[in-house]
Short mmCIF file of C-alpha atoms and ligand atoms in Angstrom, two decimals:
data_model
loop_
_atom_site.label_atom_id
_atom_site.label_comp_id
_atom_site.label_asym_id
_atom_site.label_seq_id
_atom_site.Cartn_x
_atom_site.Cartn_y
_atom_site.Cartn_z
CA MET H 2 -52.41 48.11 79.37
CA LYS H 3 -55.35 46.45 81.26
CA ILE H 4 -55.20 45.66 84.95
CA LEU H 5 -57.78 43.61 86.79
CA GLY H 6 -58.14 45.12 90.36
CA ILE H 7 -59.40 43.18 93.30
CA GLU H 8 -60.49 44.67 96.66
CA THR H 9 -61.59 42.75 99.65
CA SER H 10 -60.12 44.72 102.61
CA CYS H 11 -63.29 45.38 104.51
CA ASP H 12 -67.02 44.84 103.66
CA GLU H 13 -67.13 45.34 99.87
CA THR H 14 -66.11 42.51 97.44
CA ALA H 15 -65.09 44.32 94.39
CA ALA H 16 -63.31 43.75 91.03
CA ALA H 17 -62.64 46.08 88.11
CA VAL H 18 -60.75 46.21 84.84
CA VAL H 19 -58.97 49.63 84.25
CA GLU H 20 -56.90 50.56 81.13
CA ASP H 21 -53.75 52.64 81.43
CA GLY H 22 -54.51 53.52 85.03
CA ALA H 23 -57.29 55.91 84.05
CA LYS H 24 -60.09 54.38 81.88
CA ILE H 25 -62.58 52.27 83.90
CA LEU H 26 -63.67 49.38 81.62
CA SER H 27 -65.75 47.88 84.41
CA SER H 28 -66.23 48.16 88.18
CA GLN H 29 -68.27 45.74 90.12
CA ILE H 30 -68.99 45.98 93.88
CA ALA H 31 -70.75 43.59 95.97
CA SER H 32 -71.61 45.38 99.32
CA GLN H 33 -72.22 43.36 102.53
CA VAL H 34 -73.67 46.47 104.24
CA GLU H 35 -77.04 45.03 104.78
CA ILE H 36 -75.65 41.90 106.30
CA HIS H 37 -73.63 43.92 108.86
CA ALA H 38 -76.22 46.58 109.57
CA ARG H 39 -78.04 43.92 111.69
CA TYR H 40 -75.06 43.90 114.08
CA GLY H 41 -74.57 47.68 113.86
CA GLY H 42 -70.96 47.16 112.58
CA ILE H 43 -68.76 44.81 110.56
CA VAL H 44 -68.46 41.35 112.04
CA PRO H 45 -64.96 40.20 110.60
CA GLU H 46 -65.77 36.41 110.29
CA VAL H 47 -69.06 37.12 108.58
CA ALA H 48 -67.17 39.49 106.14
CA SER H 49 -64.61 36.86 105.16
CA ARG H 50 -67.30 34.23 104.52
CA GLN H 51 -69.24 36.60 102.36
CA HIS H 52 -66.04 37.50 100.33
CA ILE H 53 -65.55 33.76 99.55
CA LEU H 54 -69.07 33.64 98.20
CA ALA H 55 -68.91 36.74 96.16
CA ILE H 56 -65.46 37.00 94.83
CA ILE H 57 -65.46 34.64 91.66
CA PRO H 58 -68.84 35.94 90.45
CA ILE H 59 -67.68 39.49 90.94
CA VAL H 60 -64.45 38.92 89.03
CA GLU H 61 -66.36 37.10 86.26
CA GLN H 62 -68.73 40.12 86.10
CA ALA H 63 -65.95 42.59 85.94
CA MET H 64 -64.23 40.61 83.06
CA ALA H 65 -67.56 40.36 81.15
CA GLU H 66 -68.52 43.96 81.55
CA ALA H 67 -65.02 45.06 80.40
CA LYS H 68 -65.25 42.60 77.49
CA VAL H 69 -61.78 41.22 78.09
CA ASN H 70 -60.56 37.69 78.49
CA TRP H 71 -57.45 36.48 80.43
CA ASN H 72 -55.21 36.98 77.35
CA GLY H 73 -56.36 40.64 77.21
CA LEU H 74 -55.01 41.31 80.79
CA ASP H 75 -51.52 42.67 81.65
CA GLY H 76 -51.58 42.22 85.44
CA ILE H 77 -53.68 41.44 88.52
CA ALA H 78 -53.59 43.97 91.34
CA ALA H 79 -55.09 43.12 94.80
CA THR H 80 -55.33 44.91 98.12
CA ARG H 81 -52.80 43.41 100.56
CA GLY H 82 -53.66 45.85 103.39
CA PRO H 83 -54.42 47.61 105.60
CA GLY H 84 -57.74 45.79 106.49
CA LEU H 85 -59.26 42.87 108.09
CA ALA H 86 -56.88 39.90 107.76
CA GLY H 87 -59.48 37.37 106.92
CA SER H 88 -61.09 39.65 104.33
CA LEU H 89 -57.77 40.59 102.73
CA LEU H 90 -56.73 36.82 102.50
CA VAL H 91 -59.71 36.09 100.10
CA GLY H 92 -58.81 38.75 97.59
CA VAL H 93 -55.07 38.09 97.74
CA SER H 94 -55.37 34.31 97.59
CA VAL H 95 -57.68 34.61 94.51
CA ALA H 96 -55.31 37.13 92.82
CA LYS H 97 -52.43 34.85 93.41
CA ALA H 98 -54.23 31.69 91.97
CA MET H 99 -55.31 33.70 88.89
CA ALA H 100 -51.81 35.16 88.37
CA LEU H 101 -50.21 31.78 88.57
CA ALA H 102 -52.77 30.03 86.43
CA ARG H 103 -52.57 32.76 83.72
CA GLY H 104 -48.88 33.73 84.05
CA LEU H 105 -49.70 37.36 84.75
CA PRO H 106 -47.78 39.71 87.14
CA LEU H 107 -49.21 39.91 90.59
CA ILE H 108 -49.40 43.32 92.20
CA GLY H 109 -49.86 43.95 95.96
CA VAL H 110 -51.57 47.19 96.52
CA ASN H 111 -51.81 49.35 99.70
CA HIS H 112 -55.44 50.06 100.20
CA LEU H 113 -54.65 53.79 101.13
CA GLU H 114 -52.58 54.31 98.01
CA GLY H 115 -55.60 52.84 96.25
CA HIS H 116 -57.82 55.58 97.68
CA ILE H 117 -55.39 58.16 96.55
CA TYR H 118 -55.29 56.72 93.02
CA ALA H 119 -59.03 57.01 92.55
CA ASN H 120 -58.04 60.50 91.56
CA TRP H 121 -56.09 59.29 88.50
CA LEU H 122 -59.38 57.63 87.13
CA ASN H 123 -60.81 59.68 84.43
CA ASP H 124 -64.29 59.65 85.55
CA ARG H 125 -64.73 63.39 86.12
CA ASP H 126 -66.64 66.03 84.26
CA SER H 127 -63.35 67.96 83.63
CA ASP H 128 -60.06 66.35 82.26
CA VAL H 129 -57.98 67.72 85.10
CA VAL H 130 -55.24 65.25 86.12
CA PRO H 131 -53.30 65.25 89.31
CA LEU H 132 -49.96 67.23 89.24
CA PHE H 133 -47.12 66.66 91.78
CA PRO H 134 -46.28 67.89 94.23
CA LEU H 135 -49.68 67.60 95.78
CA VAL H 136 -51.23 67.10 99.30
CA CYS H 137 -53.89 64.44 99.70
CA LEU H 138 -56.39 64.24 102.62
CA ILE H 139 -57.31 60.52 102.94
CA VAL H 140 -60.38 60.15 105.31
CA SER H 141 -61.83 56.73 105.51
CA GLY H 142 -63.29 54.38 108.13
CA GLY H 143 -59.75 53.58 109.50
CA HIS H 144 -57.72 56.64 108.60
CA SER H 145 -57.45 60.44 108.55
CA ASP H 146 -54.04 61.07 107.02
CA LEU H 147 -52.51 64.22 105.36
CA VAL H 148 -50.08 63.08 102.81
CA LEU H 149 -47.53 64.93 100.82
CA MET H 150 -46.98 63.18 97.30
CA ARG H 151 -44.08 64.28 95.32
CA GLY H 152 -44.29 61.65 92.51
CA HIS H 153 -45.93 58.21 91.91
CA GLY H 154 -45.25 56.07 94.92
CA ASP H 155 -43.61 58.79 96.94
CA TYR H 156 -45.44 59.62 100.17
CA VAL H 157 -44.66 61.70 103.27
CA VAL H 158 -47.36 61.44 105.91
CA LEU H 159 -47.49 64.94 107.38
CA GLY H 160 -50.46 64.38 109.75
CA ARG H 161 -52.84 61.66 110.98
CA THR H 162 -55.43 61.15 113.63
CA ARG H 163 -54.47 60.50 117.25
CA ASP H 164 -57.56 58.59 118.01
CA ASP H 165 -60.59 58.01 115.89
CA ALA H 166 -60.48 58.25 112.19
CA ALA H 167 -62.92 60.74 110.52
CA GLY H 168 -65.19 57.96 109.15
CA GLU H 169 -65.03 56.07 112.47
CA ALA H 170 -66.07 59.34 114.25
CA PHE H 171 -69.07 59.61 111.85
CA ASP H 172 -69.93 55.93 112.57
CA LYS H 173 -69.78 56.45 116.27
CA ALA H 174 -71.73 59.65 116.27
CA ALA H 175 -74.50 58.05 114.30
CA ARG H 176 -74.63 55.26 116.82
CA ILE H 177 -74.94 57.90 119.60
CA LEU H 178 -77.87 59.48 117.73
CA GLY H 179 -79.49 56.17 116.95
CA LEU H 180 -79.14 56.81 113.21
CA GLY H 181 -77.80 53.31 112.26
CA TYR H 182 -74.99 51.80 110.20
CA PRO H 183 -73.05 52.97 108.19
CA GLY H 184 -72.94 56.26 110.12
CA GLY H 185 -71.31 58.55 107.43
CA PRO H 186 -74.31 58.67 104.93
CA ALA H 187 -76.80 58.61 107.84
CA ILE H 188 -75.27 61.67 109.46
CA GLU H 189 -75.16 63.42 106.08
CA ARG H 190 -78.77 62.80 105.51
CA ALA H 191 -79.99 63.73 109.01
CA ALA H 192 -77.86 66.91 108.94
CA GLY H 193 -79.68 68.07 105.70
CA GLY H 194 -82.64 69.10 108.01
CA GLY H 195 -80.75 70.63 110.75
CA SER H 196 -78.29 73.57 111.62
CA ASP H 197 -74.84 73.80 113.30
CA SER H 198 -76.40 75.03 116.62
CA LEU H 199 -74.79 72.91 119.30
CA GLY H 200 -71.48 74.69 119.54
CA LEU H 201 -69.49 71.42 119.49
CA PRO H 202 -65.66 71.92 120.12
CA ARG H 203 -63.17 71.86 117.34
CA ALA H 204 -59.96 70.09 118.19
CA TRP H 205 -57.36 72.30 116.40
CA MET H 206 -54.45 70.42 117.83
CA LYS H 207 -52.15 73.66 117.56
CA GLY H 208 -48.60 73.11 116.45
CA THR H 209 -49.22 69.81 114.72
CA ASN H 210 -50.87 68.66 111.46
CA ASP H 211 -52.51 65.68 113.44
CA PHE H 212 -56.21 65.38 114.06
CA SER H 213 -58.29 64.25 116.94
CA PHE H 214 -62.03 63.36 116.66
CA SER H 215 -62.76 61.66 119.94
CA GLY H 216 -63.27 64.75 121.93
CA VAL H 217 -66.09 65.88 119.62
CA LYS H 218 -67.74 62.56 119.82
CA THR H 219 -67.58 62.63 123.74
CA ALA H 220 -69.08 66.11 123.63
CA LEU H 221 -71.80 64.98 121.49
CA LEU H 222 -72.55 61.99 123.81
CA ARG H 223 -72.60 64.30 126.88
CA LEU H 224 -75.15 66.57 125.25
CA VAL H 225 -77.39 63.60 124.24
CA GLU H 226 -77.08 61.92 127.63
CA GLY H 227 -77.90 65.25 129.30
CA GLY H 228 -80.98 65.60 127.15
CA LYS H 229 -79.64 68.94 125.86
CA THR H 230 -80.09 68.16 122.15
CA SER H 231 -83.26 69.55 120.73
CA SER H 232 -83.20 67.55 117.44
CA SER H 233 -81.00 64.90 115.99
CA ALA H 234 -80.94 66.85 112.86
CA ASP H 235 -79.13 69.71 114.64
CA ALA H 236 -76.95 67.21 116.31
CA ALA H 237 -75.96 65.55 113.02
CA ALA H 238 -75.35 68.93 111.45
CA SER H 239 -73.27 70.23 114.32
CA PHE H 240 -71.21 67.13 114.40
CA GLN H 241 -70.56 67.10 110.70
CA MET H 242 -69.63 70.67 110.73
CA ALA H 243 -67.16 70.24 113.60
CA VAL H 244 -65.30 67.46 112.02
CA ILE H 245 -65.28 69.04 108.60
CA ASP H 246 -64.15 72.59 109.84
CA VAL H 247 -60.96 70.87 111.18
CA LEU H 248 -60.24 68.67 108.15
CA VAL H 249 -60.65 71.52 105.65
CA ALA H 250 -58.73 74.13 107.55
CA LYS H 251 -55.67 71.97 108.39
CA THR H 252 -55.57 70.63 104.81
CA VAL H 253 -55.41 74.06 103.33
CA VAL H 254 -52.72 75.12 105.88
CA VAL H 255 -50.57 72.22 105.13
CA ALA H 256 -51.00 72.58 101.35
CA ARG H 257 -49.87 76.31 101.70
CA GLU H 258 -46.83 75.42 104.02
CA HIS H 259 -45.64 72.80 101.35
CA GLY H 260 -46.20 74.88 98.27
CA VAL H 261 -47.93 72.17 96.43
CA ARG H 262 -49.87 72.61 93.09
CA GLN H 263 -53.04 70.80 94.10
CA ILE H 264 -55.16 69.19 96.86
CA LEU H 265 -56.50 65.84 96.45
CA LEU H 266 -59.39 64.33 98.62
CA ALA H 267 -59.86 60.49 98.99
CA GLY H 268 -61.49 57.88 101.01
CA GLY H 269 -65.11 56.99 101.99
CA VAL H 270 -65.68 60.33 103.86
CA ALA H 271 -64.81 62.14 100.71
CA SER H 272 -68.10 61.30 99.32
CA ASN H 273 -69.60 63.79 101.90
CA LYS H 274 -71.10 66.65 99.89
CA LEU H 275 -70.26 69.46 102.59
CA LEU H 276 -66.65 68.29 102.81
CA ARG H 277 -66.40 68.30 98.96
CA ASN H 278 -67.96 71.83 98.83
CA ARG H 279 -66.14 73.41 101.70
CA LEU H 280 -62.64 72.11 100.67
CA ALA H 281 -63.26 73.32 97.05
CA GLN H 282 -64.55 76.67 98.41
CA ASP H 283 -61.78 77.22 101.01
CA SER H 284 -58.80 76.11 98.98
CA PRO H 285 -56.73 78.58 97.08
CA LEU H 286 -55.42 75.77 94.99
CA PRO H 287 -57.31 73.36 92.60
CA VAL H 288 -59.06 70.57 94.38
CA LEU H 289 -59.49 67.16 92.84
CA ILE H 290 -62.11 64.76 94.26
CA PRO H 291 -63.17 61.41 92.69
CA ALA H 292 -66.78 60.82 91.92
CA PRO H 293 -68.51 59.69 95.32
CA ILE H 294 -68.83 56.06 94.06
CA LEU H 295 -65.00 55.92 93.56
CA CYS H 296 -64.39 57.59 97.03
CA THR H 297 -65.91 54.62 98.95
CA ASP H 298 -64.14 51.13 98.60
CA ASN H 299 -64.03 49.95 95.04
CA ALA H 300 -61.56 47.94 92.82
CA ALA H 301 -60.96 50.52 90.11
CA MET H 302 -58.81 52.56 92.38
CA ILE H 303 -56.82 49.41 93.18
CA ALA H 304 -56.26 48.67 89.44
CA ALA H 305 -55.25 52.32 88.79
CA CYS H 306 -52.85 52.15 91.56
CA GLY H 307 -51.58 48.67 90.28
CA TYR H 308 -50.95 50.02 86.80
CA TYR H 309 -48.52 52.78 88.24
CA ARG H 310 -46.79 50.08 90.44
CA LEU H 311 -46.37 47.80 87.42
CA GLN H 312 -44.97 50.68 85.40
CA ALA H 313 -42.43 51.20 88.17
CA GLY H 314 -41.51 47.42 88.04
CA LYS H 315 -43.04 46.84 91.52
CA ILE H 316 -44.21 43.32 91.07
CA SER H 317 -45.08 41.05 93.89
CA GLY H 318 -43.98 37.45 94.44
CA LEU H 319 -46.51 34.57 94.82
CA ASP H 320 -45.33 34.45 98.50
CA MET H 321 -46.82 37.98 99.18
CA ASP H 322 -48.68 38.02 102.39
CA VAL H 323 -51.53 40.17 103.61
CA ILE H 324 -50.48 42.98 105.99
CA PRO H 325 -53.53 44.07 108.09
CA GLY H 326 -51.57 47.02 109.58
CA LEU H 327 -49.90 48.21 106.42
CA LYS H 328 -48.63 51.65 106.60
CA LEU H 329 -48.31 54.26 103.79
CA THR H 330 -44.50 54.68 103.27
O1 LIG Y 13 -62.91 54.15 102.37
P1 LIG Y 13 -64.12 53.54 102.86
O2 LIG Y 13 -65.24 53.14 102.03
O3 LIG Y 13 -63.64 52.19 103.77
C1 LIG Y 13 -62.52 52.27 104.50
O4 LIG Y 13 -61.36 52.21 103.84
O5 LIG Y 13 -62.62 52.49 105.66
O6 LIG Y 13 -64.72 54.47 104.16
C2 LIG Y 13 -65.72 54.13 104.86
C3 LIG Y 13 -66.11 55.29 105.84
C4 LIG Y 13 -67.11 54.84 106.95
O7 LIG Y 13 -66.74 55.19 108.22
C5 LIG Y 13 -68.23 55.76 106.54
O8 LIG Y 13 -69.22 56.08 107.52
C6 LIG Y 13 -67.64 56.92 105.75
O9 LIG Y 13 -66.57 56.35 105.17
N1 LIG Y 13 -68.61 57.55 104.90
C7 LIG Y 13 -68.90 58.86 105.06
C8 LIG Y 13 -69.92 59.06 103.92
N2 LIG Y 13 -69.99 57.96 103.26
C9 LIG Y 13 -69.13 57.05 103.77
N3 LIG Y 13 -68.77 59.76 105.92
C10 LIG Y 13 -69.34 60.97 105.90
N4 LIG Y 13 -70.19 61.34 104.90
C11 LIG Y 13 -70.55 60.39 103.96
N5 LIG Y 13 -71.40 60.66 102.90
ZN1 LIG Y 14 -61.28 52.33 102.01
#
């Protein structure tokens, strides 16, 4: 079964064709990062206009790379939220038009669910597959969620951030350190030449599975403003370690408490090498992490999730609307 996936929730226009929820036949991503970098962050109006320009060529490229035509597809999955309203509208409208014109089922996908399903794509060195029950840590630009998954489409959010998301914290820290946008990769690069020497606080938030990252960001800002940081490499390394220490420790505790079989990592921040290594090292359970290119926004993960939703008979009507604040339930 071949699903065309479409992703336009933020600043990547992406289309992909995935077979049986696992095999990537194509995955095309048009990034707007250079356009937004000028402004130091995403400008929503600019993003939606760029999606309009890019979406049709990207879909055509994905179909061509996969060597499928419309008759070879079994469904069209598109991200319906969470994300920027104007950006989501472009992908959802195109998916609706194509589904109507070709008589194909339309499948609205939750972007966060998509991130989790990147773990079902068989793009790894090993052929390990996710096994339920599992705990997934989703860390992206907008979310830091600890989710218990007991089966396909069955989620219990056990913890979430009380303020900044992990990716957002990386982006803000990079701005403080003058490292540019997007912040995550910039911090990771800068941290390579530094050490965790600043003694930044860890927000353990005892008694809850929730996270908080605004305190460590403020602590970093105070040190920079007070001229107390010797090098931006040390500052980046210290910040990265402070965030990752908490993410890893809390994920392992929650996985133990719930007696799950595996831990999954997902979302843009999951492409961070230190996070990947530390979680794999500290976890007593098998840890599954998608290839870095499948952690950041892409459409293969949307197609994979769409496949499982279609299998469960969860088809959307052509009156489906975008939901910018869509939750994982
Ligand atoms: O999942 P994603 O591509 O988009 C959202 O759904 O938000 O995540 C983007 C976030 C950004 O905040 C970015 O700074 C962060 O992921 N990120 C990273 C790395 N690569 C991307 N954070 C830390 N280390 C990285 N290597
Ligand atoms: Zn994302």
